[in-house]
PDB file of C-alpha atoms in Angstrom:
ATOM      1  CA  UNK Q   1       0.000   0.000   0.000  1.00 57.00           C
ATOM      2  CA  UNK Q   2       1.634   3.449  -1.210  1.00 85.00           C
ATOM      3  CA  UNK Q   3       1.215   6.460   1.421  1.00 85.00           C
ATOM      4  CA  UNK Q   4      -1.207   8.086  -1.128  1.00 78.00           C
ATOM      5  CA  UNK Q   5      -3.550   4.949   0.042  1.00 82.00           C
ATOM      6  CA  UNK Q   6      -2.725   5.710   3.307  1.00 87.00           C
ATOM      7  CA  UNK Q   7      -3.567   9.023   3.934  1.00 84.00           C
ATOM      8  CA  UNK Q   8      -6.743   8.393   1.917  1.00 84.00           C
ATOM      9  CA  UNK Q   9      -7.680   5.911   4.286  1.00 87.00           C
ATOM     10  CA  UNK Q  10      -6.548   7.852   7.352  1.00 92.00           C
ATOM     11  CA  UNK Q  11      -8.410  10.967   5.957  1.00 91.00           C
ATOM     12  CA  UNK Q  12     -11.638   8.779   5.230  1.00 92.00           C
ATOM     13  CA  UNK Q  13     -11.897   6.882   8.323  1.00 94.00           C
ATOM     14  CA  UNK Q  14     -11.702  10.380  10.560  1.00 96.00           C
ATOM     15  CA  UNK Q  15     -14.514  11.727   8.392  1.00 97.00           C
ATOM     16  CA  UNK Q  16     -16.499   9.139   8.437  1.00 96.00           C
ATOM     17  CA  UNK Q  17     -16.237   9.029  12.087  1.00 97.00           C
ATOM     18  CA  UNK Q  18     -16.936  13.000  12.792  1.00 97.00           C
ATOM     19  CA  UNK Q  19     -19.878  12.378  10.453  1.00 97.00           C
ATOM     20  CA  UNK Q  20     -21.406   9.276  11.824  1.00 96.00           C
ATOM     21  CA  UNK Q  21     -20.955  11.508  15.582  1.00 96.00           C
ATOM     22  CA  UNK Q  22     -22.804  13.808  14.263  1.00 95.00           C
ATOM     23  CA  UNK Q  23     -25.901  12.054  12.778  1.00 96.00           C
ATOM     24  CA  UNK Q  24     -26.120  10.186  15.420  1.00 95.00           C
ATOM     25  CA  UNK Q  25     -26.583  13.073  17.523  1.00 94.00           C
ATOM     26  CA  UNK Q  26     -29.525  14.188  15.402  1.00 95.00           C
ATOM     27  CA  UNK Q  27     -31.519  10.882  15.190  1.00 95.00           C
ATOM     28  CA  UNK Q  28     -31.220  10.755  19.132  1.00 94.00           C
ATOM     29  CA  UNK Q  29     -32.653  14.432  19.088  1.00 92.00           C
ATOM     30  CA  UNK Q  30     -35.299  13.189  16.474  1.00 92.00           C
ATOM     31  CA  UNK Q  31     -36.356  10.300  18.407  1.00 94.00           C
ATOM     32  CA  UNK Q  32     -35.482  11.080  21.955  1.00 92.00           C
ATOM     33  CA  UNK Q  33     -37.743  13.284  23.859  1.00 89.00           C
ATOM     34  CA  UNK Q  34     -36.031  16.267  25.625  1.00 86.00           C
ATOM     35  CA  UNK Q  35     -32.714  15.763  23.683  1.00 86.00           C
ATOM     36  CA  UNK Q  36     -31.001  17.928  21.505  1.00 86.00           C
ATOM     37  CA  UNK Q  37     -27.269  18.454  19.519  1.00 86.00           C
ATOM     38  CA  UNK Q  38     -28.560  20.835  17.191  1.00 82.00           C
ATOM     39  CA  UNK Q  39     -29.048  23.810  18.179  1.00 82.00           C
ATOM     40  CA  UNK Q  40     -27.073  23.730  21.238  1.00 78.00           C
ATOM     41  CA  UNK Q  41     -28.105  26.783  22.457  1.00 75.00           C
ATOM     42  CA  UNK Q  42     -26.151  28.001  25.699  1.00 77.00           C
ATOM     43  CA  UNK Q  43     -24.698  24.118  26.329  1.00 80.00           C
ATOM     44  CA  UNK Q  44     -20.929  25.297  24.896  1.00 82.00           C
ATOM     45  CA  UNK Q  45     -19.474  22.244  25.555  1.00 88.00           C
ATOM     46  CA  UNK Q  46     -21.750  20.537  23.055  1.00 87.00           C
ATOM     47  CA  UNK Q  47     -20.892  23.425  20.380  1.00 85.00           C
ATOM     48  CA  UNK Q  48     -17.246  22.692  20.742  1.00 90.00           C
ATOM     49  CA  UNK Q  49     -18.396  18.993  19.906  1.00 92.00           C
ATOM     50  CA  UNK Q  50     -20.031  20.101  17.327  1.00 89.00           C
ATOM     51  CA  UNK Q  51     -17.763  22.553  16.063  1.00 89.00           C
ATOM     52  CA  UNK Q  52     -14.995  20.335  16.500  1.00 94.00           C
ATOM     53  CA  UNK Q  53     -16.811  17.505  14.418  1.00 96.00           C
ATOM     54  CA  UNK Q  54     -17.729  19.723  11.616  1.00 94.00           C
ATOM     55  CA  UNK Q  55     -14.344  21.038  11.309  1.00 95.00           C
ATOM     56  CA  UNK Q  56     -13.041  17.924  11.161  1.00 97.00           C
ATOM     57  CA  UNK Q  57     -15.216  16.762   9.024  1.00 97.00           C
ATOM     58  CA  UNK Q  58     -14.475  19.687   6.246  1.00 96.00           C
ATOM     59  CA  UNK Q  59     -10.793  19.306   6.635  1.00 96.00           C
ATOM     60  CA  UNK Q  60     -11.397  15.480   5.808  1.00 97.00           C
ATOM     61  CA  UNK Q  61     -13.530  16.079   2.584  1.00 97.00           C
ATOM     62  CA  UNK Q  62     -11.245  19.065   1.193  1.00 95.00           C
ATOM     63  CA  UNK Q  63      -8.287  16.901   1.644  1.00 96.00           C
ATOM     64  CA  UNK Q  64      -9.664  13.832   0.113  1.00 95.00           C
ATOM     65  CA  UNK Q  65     -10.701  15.339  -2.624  1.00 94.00           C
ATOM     66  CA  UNK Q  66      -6.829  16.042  -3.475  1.00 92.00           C
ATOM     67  CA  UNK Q  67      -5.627  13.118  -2.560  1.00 92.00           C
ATOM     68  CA  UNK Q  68      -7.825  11.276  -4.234  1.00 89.00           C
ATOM     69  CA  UNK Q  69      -8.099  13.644  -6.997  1.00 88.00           C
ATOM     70  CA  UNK Q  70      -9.086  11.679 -10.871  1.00 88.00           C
ATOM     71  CA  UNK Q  71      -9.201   8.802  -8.949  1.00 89.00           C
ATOM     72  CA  UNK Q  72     -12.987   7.741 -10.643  1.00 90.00           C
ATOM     73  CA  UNK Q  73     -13.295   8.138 -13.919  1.00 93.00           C
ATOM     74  CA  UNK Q  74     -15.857  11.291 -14.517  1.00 91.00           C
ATOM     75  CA  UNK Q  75     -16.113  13.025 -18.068  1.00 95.00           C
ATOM     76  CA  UNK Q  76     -15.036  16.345 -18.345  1.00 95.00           C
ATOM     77  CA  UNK Q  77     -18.124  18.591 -18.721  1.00 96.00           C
ATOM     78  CA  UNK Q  78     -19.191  16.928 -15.110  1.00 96.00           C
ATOM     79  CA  UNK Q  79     -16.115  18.190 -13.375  1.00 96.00           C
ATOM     80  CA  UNK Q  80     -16.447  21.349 -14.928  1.00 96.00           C
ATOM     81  CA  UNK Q  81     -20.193  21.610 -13.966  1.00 96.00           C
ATOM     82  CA  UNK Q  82     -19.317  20.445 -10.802  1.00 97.00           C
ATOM     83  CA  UNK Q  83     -16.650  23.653 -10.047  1.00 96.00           C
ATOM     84  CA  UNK Q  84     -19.088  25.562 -11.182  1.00 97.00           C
ATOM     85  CA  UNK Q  85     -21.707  24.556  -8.722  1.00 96.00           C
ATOM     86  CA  UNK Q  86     -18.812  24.102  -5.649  1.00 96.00           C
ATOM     87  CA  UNK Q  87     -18.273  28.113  -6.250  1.00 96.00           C
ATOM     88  CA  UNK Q  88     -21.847  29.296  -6.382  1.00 94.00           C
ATOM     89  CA  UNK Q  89     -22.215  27.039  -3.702  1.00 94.00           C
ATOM     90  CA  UNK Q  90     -19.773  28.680  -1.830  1.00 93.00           C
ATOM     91  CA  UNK Q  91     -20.753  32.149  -3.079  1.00 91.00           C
ATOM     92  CA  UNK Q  92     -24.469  31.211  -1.387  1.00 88.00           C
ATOM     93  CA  UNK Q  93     -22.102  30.153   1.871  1.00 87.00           C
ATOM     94  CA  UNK Q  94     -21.170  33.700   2.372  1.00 87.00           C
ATOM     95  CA  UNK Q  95     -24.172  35.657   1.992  1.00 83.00           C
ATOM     96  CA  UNK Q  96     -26.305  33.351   4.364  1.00 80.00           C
ATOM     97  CA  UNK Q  97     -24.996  34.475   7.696  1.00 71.00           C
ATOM     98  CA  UNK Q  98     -27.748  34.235  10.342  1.00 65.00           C
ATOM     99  CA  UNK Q  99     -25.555  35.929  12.758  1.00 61.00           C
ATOM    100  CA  UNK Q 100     -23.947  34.471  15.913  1.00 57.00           C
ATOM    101  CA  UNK Q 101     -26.774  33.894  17.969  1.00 57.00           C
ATOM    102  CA  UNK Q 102     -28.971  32.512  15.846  1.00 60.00           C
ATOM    103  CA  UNK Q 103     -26.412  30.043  14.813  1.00 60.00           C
ATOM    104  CA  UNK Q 104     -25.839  28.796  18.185  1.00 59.00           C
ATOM    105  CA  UNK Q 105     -29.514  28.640  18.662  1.00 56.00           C
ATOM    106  CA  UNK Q 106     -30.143  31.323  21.000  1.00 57.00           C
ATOM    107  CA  UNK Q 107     -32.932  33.374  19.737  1.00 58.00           C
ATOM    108  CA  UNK Q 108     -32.052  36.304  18.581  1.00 67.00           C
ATOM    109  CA  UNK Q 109     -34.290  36.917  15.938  1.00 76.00           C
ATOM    110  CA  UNK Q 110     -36.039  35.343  13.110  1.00 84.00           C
ATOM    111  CA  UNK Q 111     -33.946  35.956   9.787  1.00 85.00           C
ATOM    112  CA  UNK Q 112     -36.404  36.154   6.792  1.00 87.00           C
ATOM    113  CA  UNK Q 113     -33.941  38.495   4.853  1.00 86.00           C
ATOM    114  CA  UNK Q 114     -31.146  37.956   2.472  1.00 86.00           C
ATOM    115  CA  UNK Q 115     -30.608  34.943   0.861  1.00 88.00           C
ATOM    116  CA  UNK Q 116     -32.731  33.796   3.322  1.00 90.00           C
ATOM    117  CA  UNK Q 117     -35.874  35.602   1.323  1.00 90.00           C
ATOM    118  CA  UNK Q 118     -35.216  32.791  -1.336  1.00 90.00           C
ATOM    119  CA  UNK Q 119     -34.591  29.761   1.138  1.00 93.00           C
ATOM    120  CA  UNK Q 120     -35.452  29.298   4.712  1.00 94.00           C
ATOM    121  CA  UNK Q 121     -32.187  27.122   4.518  1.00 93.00           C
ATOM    122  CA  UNK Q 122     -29.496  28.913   2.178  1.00 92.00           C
ATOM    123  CA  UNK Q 123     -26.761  27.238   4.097  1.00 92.00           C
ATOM    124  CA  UNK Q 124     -27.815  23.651   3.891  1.00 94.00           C
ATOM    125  CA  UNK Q 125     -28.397  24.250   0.028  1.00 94.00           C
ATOM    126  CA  UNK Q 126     -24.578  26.141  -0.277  1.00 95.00           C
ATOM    127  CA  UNK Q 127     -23.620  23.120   1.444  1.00 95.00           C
ATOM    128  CA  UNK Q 128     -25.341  20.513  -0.202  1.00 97.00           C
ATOM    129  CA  UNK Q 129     -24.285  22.027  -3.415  1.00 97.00           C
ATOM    130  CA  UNK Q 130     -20.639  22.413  -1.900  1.00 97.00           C
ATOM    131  CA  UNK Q 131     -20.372  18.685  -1.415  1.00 98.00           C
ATOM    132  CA  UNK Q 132     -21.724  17.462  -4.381  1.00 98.00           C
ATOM    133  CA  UNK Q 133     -19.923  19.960  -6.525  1.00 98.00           C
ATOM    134  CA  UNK Q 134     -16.981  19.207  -5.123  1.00 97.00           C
ATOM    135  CA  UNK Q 135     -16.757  15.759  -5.069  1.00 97.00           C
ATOM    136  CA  UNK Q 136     -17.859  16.126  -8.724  1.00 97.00           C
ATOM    137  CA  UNK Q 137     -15.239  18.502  -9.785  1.00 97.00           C
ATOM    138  CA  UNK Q 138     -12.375  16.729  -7.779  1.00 96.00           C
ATOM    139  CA  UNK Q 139     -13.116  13.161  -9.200  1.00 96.00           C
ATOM    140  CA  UNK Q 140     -11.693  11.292  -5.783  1.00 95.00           C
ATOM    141  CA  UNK Q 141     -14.034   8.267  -4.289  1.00 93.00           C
ATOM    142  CA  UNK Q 142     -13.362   9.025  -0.752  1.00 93.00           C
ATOM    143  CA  UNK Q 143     -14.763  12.710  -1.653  1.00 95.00           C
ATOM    144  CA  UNK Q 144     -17.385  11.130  -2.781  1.00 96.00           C
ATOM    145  CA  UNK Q 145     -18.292   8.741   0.424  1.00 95.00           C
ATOM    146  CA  UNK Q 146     -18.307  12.120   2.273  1.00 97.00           C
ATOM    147  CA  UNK Q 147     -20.272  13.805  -0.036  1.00 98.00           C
ATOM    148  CA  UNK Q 148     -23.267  11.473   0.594  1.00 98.00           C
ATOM    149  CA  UNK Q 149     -22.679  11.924   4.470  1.00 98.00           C
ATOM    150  CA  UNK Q 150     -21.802  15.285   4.453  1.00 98.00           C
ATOM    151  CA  UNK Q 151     -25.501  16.015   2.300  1.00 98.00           C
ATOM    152  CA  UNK Q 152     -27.400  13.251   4.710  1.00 98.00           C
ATOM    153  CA  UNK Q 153     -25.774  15.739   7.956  1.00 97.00           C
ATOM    154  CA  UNK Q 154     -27.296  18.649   6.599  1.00 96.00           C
ATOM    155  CA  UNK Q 155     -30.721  17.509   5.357  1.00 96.00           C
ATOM    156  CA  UNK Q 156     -31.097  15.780   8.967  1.00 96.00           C
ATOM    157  CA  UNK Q 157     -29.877  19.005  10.716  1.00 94.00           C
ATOM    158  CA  UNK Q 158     -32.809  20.786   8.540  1.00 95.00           C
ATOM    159  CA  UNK Q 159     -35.708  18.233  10.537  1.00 94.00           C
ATOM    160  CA  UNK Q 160     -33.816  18.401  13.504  1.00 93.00           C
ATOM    161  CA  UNK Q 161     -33.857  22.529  13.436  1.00 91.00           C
ATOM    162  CA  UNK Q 162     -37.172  22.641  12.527  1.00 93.00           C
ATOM    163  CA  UNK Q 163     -39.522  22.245  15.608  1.00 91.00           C
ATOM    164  CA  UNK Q 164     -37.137  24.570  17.311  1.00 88.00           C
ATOM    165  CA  UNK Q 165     -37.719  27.318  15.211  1.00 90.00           C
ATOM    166  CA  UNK Q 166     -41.394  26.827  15.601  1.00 92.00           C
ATOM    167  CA  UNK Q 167     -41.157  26.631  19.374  1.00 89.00           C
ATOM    168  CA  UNK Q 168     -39.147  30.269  19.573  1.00 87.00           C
ATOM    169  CA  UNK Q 169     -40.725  32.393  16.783  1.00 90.00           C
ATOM    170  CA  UNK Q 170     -44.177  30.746  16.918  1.00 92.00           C
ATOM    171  CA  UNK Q 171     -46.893  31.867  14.434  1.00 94.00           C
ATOM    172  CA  UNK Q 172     -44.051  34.487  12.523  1.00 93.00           C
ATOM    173  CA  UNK Q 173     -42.071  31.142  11.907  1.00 94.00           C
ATOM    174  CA  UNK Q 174     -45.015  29.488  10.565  1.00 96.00           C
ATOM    175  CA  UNK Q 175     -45.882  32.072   8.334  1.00 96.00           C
ATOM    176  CA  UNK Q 176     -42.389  32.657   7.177  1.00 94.00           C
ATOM    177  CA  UNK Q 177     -42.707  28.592   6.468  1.00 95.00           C
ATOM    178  CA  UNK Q 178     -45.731  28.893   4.278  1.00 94.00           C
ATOM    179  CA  UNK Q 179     -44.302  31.811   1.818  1.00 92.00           C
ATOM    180  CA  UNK Q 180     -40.122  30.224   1.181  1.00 94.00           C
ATOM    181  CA  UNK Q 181     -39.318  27.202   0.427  1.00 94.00           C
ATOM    182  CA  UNK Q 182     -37.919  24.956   2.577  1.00 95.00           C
ATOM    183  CA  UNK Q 183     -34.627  24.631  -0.167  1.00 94.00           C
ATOM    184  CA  UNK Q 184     -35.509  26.036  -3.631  1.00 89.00           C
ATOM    185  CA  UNK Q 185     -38.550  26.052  -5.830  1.00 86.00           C
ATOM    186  CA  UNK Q 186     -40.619  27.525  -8.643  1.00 87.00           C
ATOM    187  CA  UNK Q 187     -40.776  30.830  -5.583  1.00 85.00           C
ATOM    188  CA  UNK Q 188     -37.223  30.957  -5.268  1.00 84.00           C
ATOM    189  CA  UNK Q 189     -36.827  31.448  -9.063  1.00 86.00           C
ATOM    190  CA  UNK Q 190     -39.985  34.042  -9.155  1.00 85.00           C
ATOM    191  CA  UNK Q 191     -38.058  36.130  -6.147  1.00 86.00           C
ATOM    192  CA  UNK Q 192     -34.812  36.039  -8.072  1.00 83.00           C
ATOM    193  CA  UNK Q 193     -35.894  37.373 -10.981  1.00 83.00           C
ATOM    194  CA  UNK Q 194     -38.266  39.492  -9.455  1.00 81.00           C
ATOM    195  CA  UNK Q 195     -41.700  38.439 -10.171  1.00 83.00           C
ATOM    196  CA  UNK Q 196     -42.792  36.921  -6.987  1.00 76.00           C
TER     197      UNK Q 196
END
């Protein structure tokens, strides 16, 4: 086994472990009354878990994607698309801040505007699209395997954030539900081009 194989293996096995934490975590707060991982609110141990985990986690993906770089065989026009998603992605990543508090789950405020006008979850979808594009775009199967976990994370975290928005912003959450979509749709389009 080269050392190419070995850090592939290395970096794939720690991801897959920070990942698996994680969702974990969220199933138990789906299923298990009275406890939660996401948000953590003012528990700042748990955020350094989860910080620490998600960090992790990143580090993993972005370095198995070089490492394993043109390891699958992937035509040309889907890398290419897939660079270009991975930077709109991240271009979405930066304009959906919800601000400190919000992201550690203490109420601060509900955030309808921004990018957040087109999706009540801009950061799953720059993240979603940031794996997937990514992966695409780098060729490498380890990138891949955390692609799928790394889009699985953030479409649990999505169910898992859910009833706690509804529980602190109540009937302006719900209505802020029923006009954006959860991700993107047919409004989303309307907004952006200004005819919604």
């Amino acid at each position: 086994m080269d050392i190419v194989s070995t850090v592939a293996g290395l970096v794939a096995g720690v991801g897959v472990v920070a990942a698996t934490t994680v969702l974990v975590g969220l199933v138990a707060t789906l299923v298990v009354p009275g406890f939660r991982v996401w948000p953590p609110g003012d528990d700042d141990g748990l955020r350094r878990a989860y910080l620490v985990c998600s960090r992790t986690f990143f580090v993993c993906f972005l370095v198995a994607g070089g490492v394993g770089f043109g390891g699958v065989s992937v035509p040309a026009a889907v890398r290419v698309a897939g660079g270009v998603l991975a930077a709109v992605a991240f271009v979405t990543l930066t304009r959906a801040d919800l601000g400190e508090e919000n992201t550690r789950g203490r109420a601060e405020g509900l955030v309808t505007g921004g990018t957040y006008h087109y999706s009540r979850n801009p950061q799953v979808v720059g993240f979603v699209g940031l794996f997937v594009g990514y992966a695409l775009a780098t060729a490498a199967p380890t990138a891949g395997v955390l692609a799928v976990l790394g889009v699985a994370w953030m479409l649990l975290s999505v169910f898992v954030e859910e009833p706690w928005l509804r529980e602190q912003y109540g009937d302006a959450y719900e209505a802020y539900r029923r006009s954006v979509p959860r991700f993107v749709g047919i409004r989303t389009v309307r907004r952006w081009l200004g005819t919604d």
